[in-house]
Structures are given as C-alpha cells and as structure tokens.
Amino acid sequence: MSETTATKFLYDMSEGDASMKTILGGKGANLAEMKRLGIPVPDGFTVSTAACVATMEAGGRWPDDLWDDTGAALTRLEERTGRTLGGSTAPLLLSIRSGAVFSMPGMMDTILNLGISDDTVEVLGAEADNPRFAWDSYRRFLQMYGEVVEGVAPHVYEDELTSLKARRGVAQDTDLSIEDLQELVATFKDVSRRELGRDLPSDPREQLRRAVDAVFSSWDTPRARVYRKAHGIPDNLGTAVNVMQMVFGNRGETSATGVCFTRNPSTGAKELYGEFLLNAQGEDVVSGIRTPRELSEMEEVLPTAYAQLIQTMHDLEMHYKDMQDIEFTVEEGTLYLLQTRNGKRTAAAALKVARDMVEEGVLTREEALVRIEPAQLDQLLHPAIDPDHGRSPITRGLPASPGAAVGQLVFDADTAAERGVSEPVILVRYETTPDDIHGVIVAQGVLTAHGGMTSHAAVVARGMGRPCVAGAQGIRINTAERTLTIGGTVFHEGDVITLDGSTGDVYGEGLELVPPQINEDFSAIVGWADEIRRLGVRANADTGEDAAKARELGAEGIGLCRTEHMFMASDRLPAVREMILADSEEARAEALAKILPMQQEDFEAIFTQMRGLPVTVRLLDPPLHEFLPDLVEQSLLVQRLELTGGDADELSSARALLGQVKRLHEQNPMLGTRGCRLAMLYPEIPEMQTRAIVRAALAVRERHGETAGVEIMIPLVAFAKELEVQREVVERTVADELAAAGEELDVPIGTMIELPRAVIVADQIAAHADFFSFGTNDLTQTGIGISRDDAEGGFLSAYVSDEVIPSNPFESIDRDGVGGLVQIGIERGRAAKPGLKMGVCGEHGGDPDSIALFEELGISYVSCSPFRLPIARFAAARAVLSTKK
Ligand code: ADP
Ligand code: MG
Ligand code: MG
C-alpha cells in the first residue's frame, strides 16, 4: 500500500511524458509526450495505474481521495477548455479510454461522447450548426455506455440500428436523417431500460464515475487475462484511464477519423499505410460498417490536414525511432492525434524495419537488435500455417518441434519411407522408436499419441528441423485398420491433415503454408549479432549432413556429437546387439571390431565438414537396453512363437534375446547403467570409439591437409575417479593409435557436468578435465529430481499453468535452481583450473532466455541444434546488449 499512496492518482496531461508508462499507461504517457512535443492532442487527464491497483486491492472500492481528485482534475480541464461537463452552454464532452502499461489492443474498452444528454444535445447541435452530428453522437454514446459500463449485450443496439436502416431502406449509418437518429436515441433508452430494469443514469458526473470504474474492471475480464497470459504480462499492473476532451470526426464532410502506420506492418516497406473515413467517429474505421478509404485519398479531400498528418507521422517515427501505429481525427479541417504507439508487426517486417532504420541512420545496429524479438526470428525459420486460415484445431498435443506440416496420413515408417519420396506424408505413431527413423526422415511431420518433449520422435524431429506434435492424447490409432480417430471423426491412411509443431495444434485438413523466410534482412541482422556477441555458438550434430548444415548456419564448431545415433542406424544394430549379447570378452571384441570401421566412417564425414573447427565427441551415453527390443514386445514374440510352435531356432534366439533384455532391464534407466558407468564396466567400448575417432581424424588430415579439432568428452561423471580412469583409457588409446600411425594429434579430454554431485565436486573433477560441458537436460532432470518424459506429459504442464513455476524448465533453464548449479560448477571448476573452458550442450543452448543467463555466468560457448543456430547467435548478442544496459 505504501507504494501506491506515495504515487499520485491523477495527472493532468501536461504533467506527463513518455518515460511515465508504468504510472500513466502506454497510451497516457504517449499522449502526454505528443502534447510536450507540440503535436495537437485534445486536452485531458489520466487516472493512474496506481488508482486502479489500489481499487483492485480494496476489492473494487475506490481509495478515499480518488473521486475528489477526479473532480478536481475535471474542474481544471473545464477551466482550460472553457467548457463544462453537462453544461447548458458550451458543454464538455469526454472520451474515457483504458491504457495499460503494455498495449493490449482491443482488449479493454472505450467510451466516447460522455457528457451528451437530453440537456446538452440541442446546444451541441446549435453550436456546431449541425444538429445531425449532435444526435449521431448521442446515439453512439448511449450504445457505448450501455455496452461497456452497464453490460448490455452489443447486439441489442445493433439489432435496433439494423432494423431501422432496413425500414428506411438505407445501407449506411450516414444515410439516416436527424429524425431517424432522434428515434434511435429514444429506442436505445427504451431497450436499455428493458435490459437493465432501470433507466441509464443521466448525470454525466455519475456516468464518468461509472465509466472509470468500468475501465478498472475491464482489466480483469477473461479475454484480458488470456491475452496477458499469452504475452507474459503480469496481472498486477492495472490499467490507467485516460479522460480527454472529445474531438469530432463526425461533424460533416470536412471531418474524418483514421488509423495509419508509418511503415507497412506486414512487409516493413517504407510506404503510406492507413485508412480513413469522412464524417465518422472512433470505431467506424475498424468495425467494417463502412469500407474505409485508402489514406492516400485523403490528400485530395483534406489537403491541409493530410500534409500535417504526413509530417507528424515522420516526426513521431524519428522521435520514437520506431515504426508508429497512429490514430487521428480531423474536426472541420483541423488535425488531432489521438494515439501513437510502437506498431505491432510481422516477423518479416520487424527485420526489414530494423535493417532499413539502421541504413537510414535512425538507429544504431545495437539499438536495432534490441527491437527484434528472438521468437520472431524463430517464426521465420520454419514454414508456418498461413495466419489467415480461420480454422479450429481438431486436437492438440505437445509442441515438440516447431514449424507446420501438411501431408497424407501414414501409420508406419516403411509406408512413410515408400510414399514419402513422391508425396508429402505425416507419420502418425503411438510413439516412435529408433526403428522408425527412416520414416521420420522422409515425413513432413510427425504426430504421436504418447511421449513427451524428449520422446524419441521429438528429439529426432527437432534435430532435423521436422515439425512434430507429440503426446496428443486425444487421438486413437488403429494400426491394423490404418485409421486415426479424433473425437468422432475417423481418418484413413492417405487423408490429409496439418500439424503445427509450434503450438501443438492438429487440423483435420490441408491448410496453406507459408515458407521459411531466411532472406537478406535475416542474414544481415544475424551478421550484426556475430560482431557483438561474446559467447561462442556451436551445434549439436551427429552426422556429416548435420555438420554441413551447422556450418552453413554459422556454427563455430560442434559442441556435442552424440555417438549413439551411429549405433542405432539399422545397418549397425545387428553388430551392436552382437556386442551387447556377447558372453565373452573375445566375442565382444569381435563385435566391436565390426563396429569400429562404421564409426570411423561416420567421424570422417563429420570431421571433413568441420575442418579447422572444434568437434566435441561424446562417448557412448545411453543404457544398453535402448539398443535392444522392448521388454513387453519381446515377451509377446516369445509367447507367440511358443503358442504357434514355430521354428525352433527362431524361438531359441528370441528366448535368448528376451533373457538379455530382462537382464539389462532397469527400473530407472535414466539413473542406471549409462554414460561412463557403462564405460567403466566395458572399457573396450570407449577404447573402440577412441580408435575410430583418432583414425578418422588422421584420415581426414591425410586426405585434406587439415582435420577438425577433435575433443573427447566423457558423459555422466559423478566421481573424479571415474574421469581419472576413463581419461587414462582414452589417453592410452590415443597414444597407441598415434604411435602406430607415426603421427601427432592434440586431443583434449573433458567431461559433461550433468549431475549435482559433479557440480559440488567440480574442483576435484576439473583436475582431470581439459574442459567442462554442462549437459543441462540431464542436470535439470537430476537437479530438480524429475523425469522429463513422465513430467512433461503429467504434472509439469499443470505446474506451469498454475504458475507454481514460471515455465517448462526443459525449455528455458530454471534460473535459480539449475542455473545456480551451473554457477557453482563454473566457480568451483575455475577455482581449481583458472580459465577452464565451459560449454553448454543441453537444449537450453538454443533458448534465448537461457542464453541470457549463460552470458551472465561467463559460459564460453553454447551448443544447440543446427536449426537453432541463427537464434542462438542472435540471442547471444542480445544478452551482451542487455547486460550492458
Ligand atoms: P482501442 O484500444 O480500441 O484503440 P482507444 O482508446 O484508442 O481504444 O479508442 C478507440 C477510438 O476512439 C480511437 O481510435 C478514436 O478514434 C476514438 N477516440 C478516442 N478518444 C477520442 C477523442 N478524445 N476524440 C475523438 N475520438 C476519440
Ligand atoms: Mg476498443
Ligand atoms: Mg486505440
């Protein structure tokens, strides 16, 4: 309370300026600023956001002084204008407008012409020598006041207006006669009485009080809440209320009202963009009752006001150094500005405007970068559904991988692979397994009924930039019938659907897509970001193709090269299973010997692409059971073979595999035998991988005269001893290979930091590490103690929507908790080894908010999916600029 009582409730417009948005709201602050600049704005005052907050806190009761203060401000306005609210001569008419700190277009309400009544309507008409205008204003007032303040349904008035026009046989409001408007005023009063069971209040001061109160309440309407939630605007800011003298665009053919932008908000082009209507007021332009005219036509009908408007548009843009969205009214030839704000724009326009303004010398590059939202770049990187589609989704899942996709339904990976070559397909699965990868590769998009944001489908789709909606629980898949049922609708194989992986929406038809727009503006702006950022930006890439893509999108190296995907490819899997099933060291060595050349080949492809740049290879990480069939499926297979009494060999090998699957089965595989734990049990695995890496590096150097800067990384280290032992294995193998080849190669050896214990003993671990890479995905799971796959489909979304936590910690790093762990890890690691290189290779490496934190913490580089690279480069620059502020 102390804060609000310290702040004034009422401000005359001349007291404010653009810096006072928090207290005056955006609209009020900008109106005051325009007044200060000498731009014609109707006079008025602003009831501050503090008054709204105080009222909300008191459960809707106004603070004691508020009504007195309002009366005093009104009296001052009456003195300045020489007019009186409700006065029988020179009556003052007011507009009452909401104005929040962050603009919420169309979310809250406006009341125009307050002060018009049976007592003042005649005077106003006589004064303007235009009784029609006065009656037109009166019926407008009754309608707006009835709707906004008293809550009468809008159609009640619209129906009367439409029926009167029909009876008179006219199409336009402006075709109604004075008598018609008088009749409408009487009718509006009648229907209001009918709806409310009482008369509308007739005292303008009482109306003003109720109008201000209605604006306060409009802050808490459901649509305003939804809007704020979607845009991350806090619920406790409250809105200001702007009370201004009316100016009249409906005073005849030399009066007008309109809206304009200083540039085209959809393309960003510097051109005239706006609309106006002669003899009209307020919402007429946007309401669609009359078709507004192009702004350029105003030059002919209202040349003086037009010239002044064009000049003012220019002045305002230069003043705010941003594209402006402007509302104006012309009253009998005189121009008034009623609003200016930074215009909302499409992503493409945002980039063009920023780039043009730098070229025009209006903005510095730094200023321009701050104007662009990372999310806007993201939109441009993926095909999107044409925003004008107007359809509703038939179901929804998790937005697992952004972008939109249209295609024919297919229900298995083989069919996808077959059909997908010639036509767009969408692969629909209950959940995907490594065996589906060939289908995922050719599909336009992936839809699964089960699984969270790290489900295989999601991870793979994101890595490939493929749109994916995962865990859509509202769908029923019948693979035998090849049907998909959503609600009551049955879709068959070949039916076309659309996915939006950015929202999780699924549409039961093919919608138009708009392509990604990596244009010159995009490249130029990301190029500026590169000059400013401090953080290195690397990519997560597992194949030569990924590596090529990464390099093309500006990666300065590979921060995470996962080797398990190499194991999962279908031509490798038999040898990998052989290795896992081996019952002796010799058998295992034999299987590994088969895998080695395949791994080497993969590494060669990657190192070739990344010549001259660092590549951090992570040794095998996942638990072995991931390379084996699913326990339940294998049990069923054995059962079926037993029942059908089929081939004896087949049965015995199925049983053997089942036995192995059971043996390797773990209750909590995420916390089980994986990462370096696996390597501790089977040192021949890291040994084989190290050989493949060194041989590949040497082969590439031999072939191209240059190779990649190979770094080897040990996963899931908790104890310094683990790293010490593994380092010894790797070092010995590297030395062995180099000696055999008679070559030299520097191979730094580092570790992932992805367990809380590793963070705490980071100083001990640092003693054996040449670098750290924070695996923030696992660090989030183990740090918070949640399993991502279980949480994302379960309580986590409730936590986010109930605001227990601000956002999904797997998308944007949990600053205080997991971010705190990263900070401790950095401090302790660098205390033991000053200057130790520290990367981040979790998915957070591509998230702008997380990148901001990594900049603050002094991380050396982030690593993200190739498709996130431009965003990461951009966000890294933004992070530098915002820490400078
Ligand atoms: P919105 O948030 O819907 O844009 P506004 O508060 O900007 O609501 O008001 C809507 C319209 O009402 C304005 O575009 C303008 O045409 C009209 N209006 C507002 N204040 C005045 C005024 N003092 N005189 C004349 N018209 C006004
Ligand atoms: Mg409005
Ligand atoms: Mg407005």
Coordinates of C-alpha atoms and ligand atoms in Angstrom, one line a residue, residues 27 97-98 105-106 110 259 283 325-327 338-341, ligand 3:
K27 CA -1.5 5.5 -24.1
R97 CA -10.2 5.2 -22.5
S98 CA -8.2 2.4 -20.9
P105 CA -5.1 -3.8 -28.5
G106 CA -8.8 -4.2 -28.4
T110 CA -13.5 2.9 -24.7
V259 CA -5.7 4.9 -38.5
E283 CA -14.6 2.5 -34.2
D325 CA 0.8 3.0 -35.1
I326 CA -1.3 6.2 -35.1
E327 CA -4.9 7.2 -34.6
L338 CA -5.4 10.5 -30.5
Q339 CA -2.8 7.8 -30.0
T340 CA 0.6 6.7 -31.1
R341 CA 2.5 3.6 -30.1
Ligands
MG3 MG -6.5 2.9 -29.9

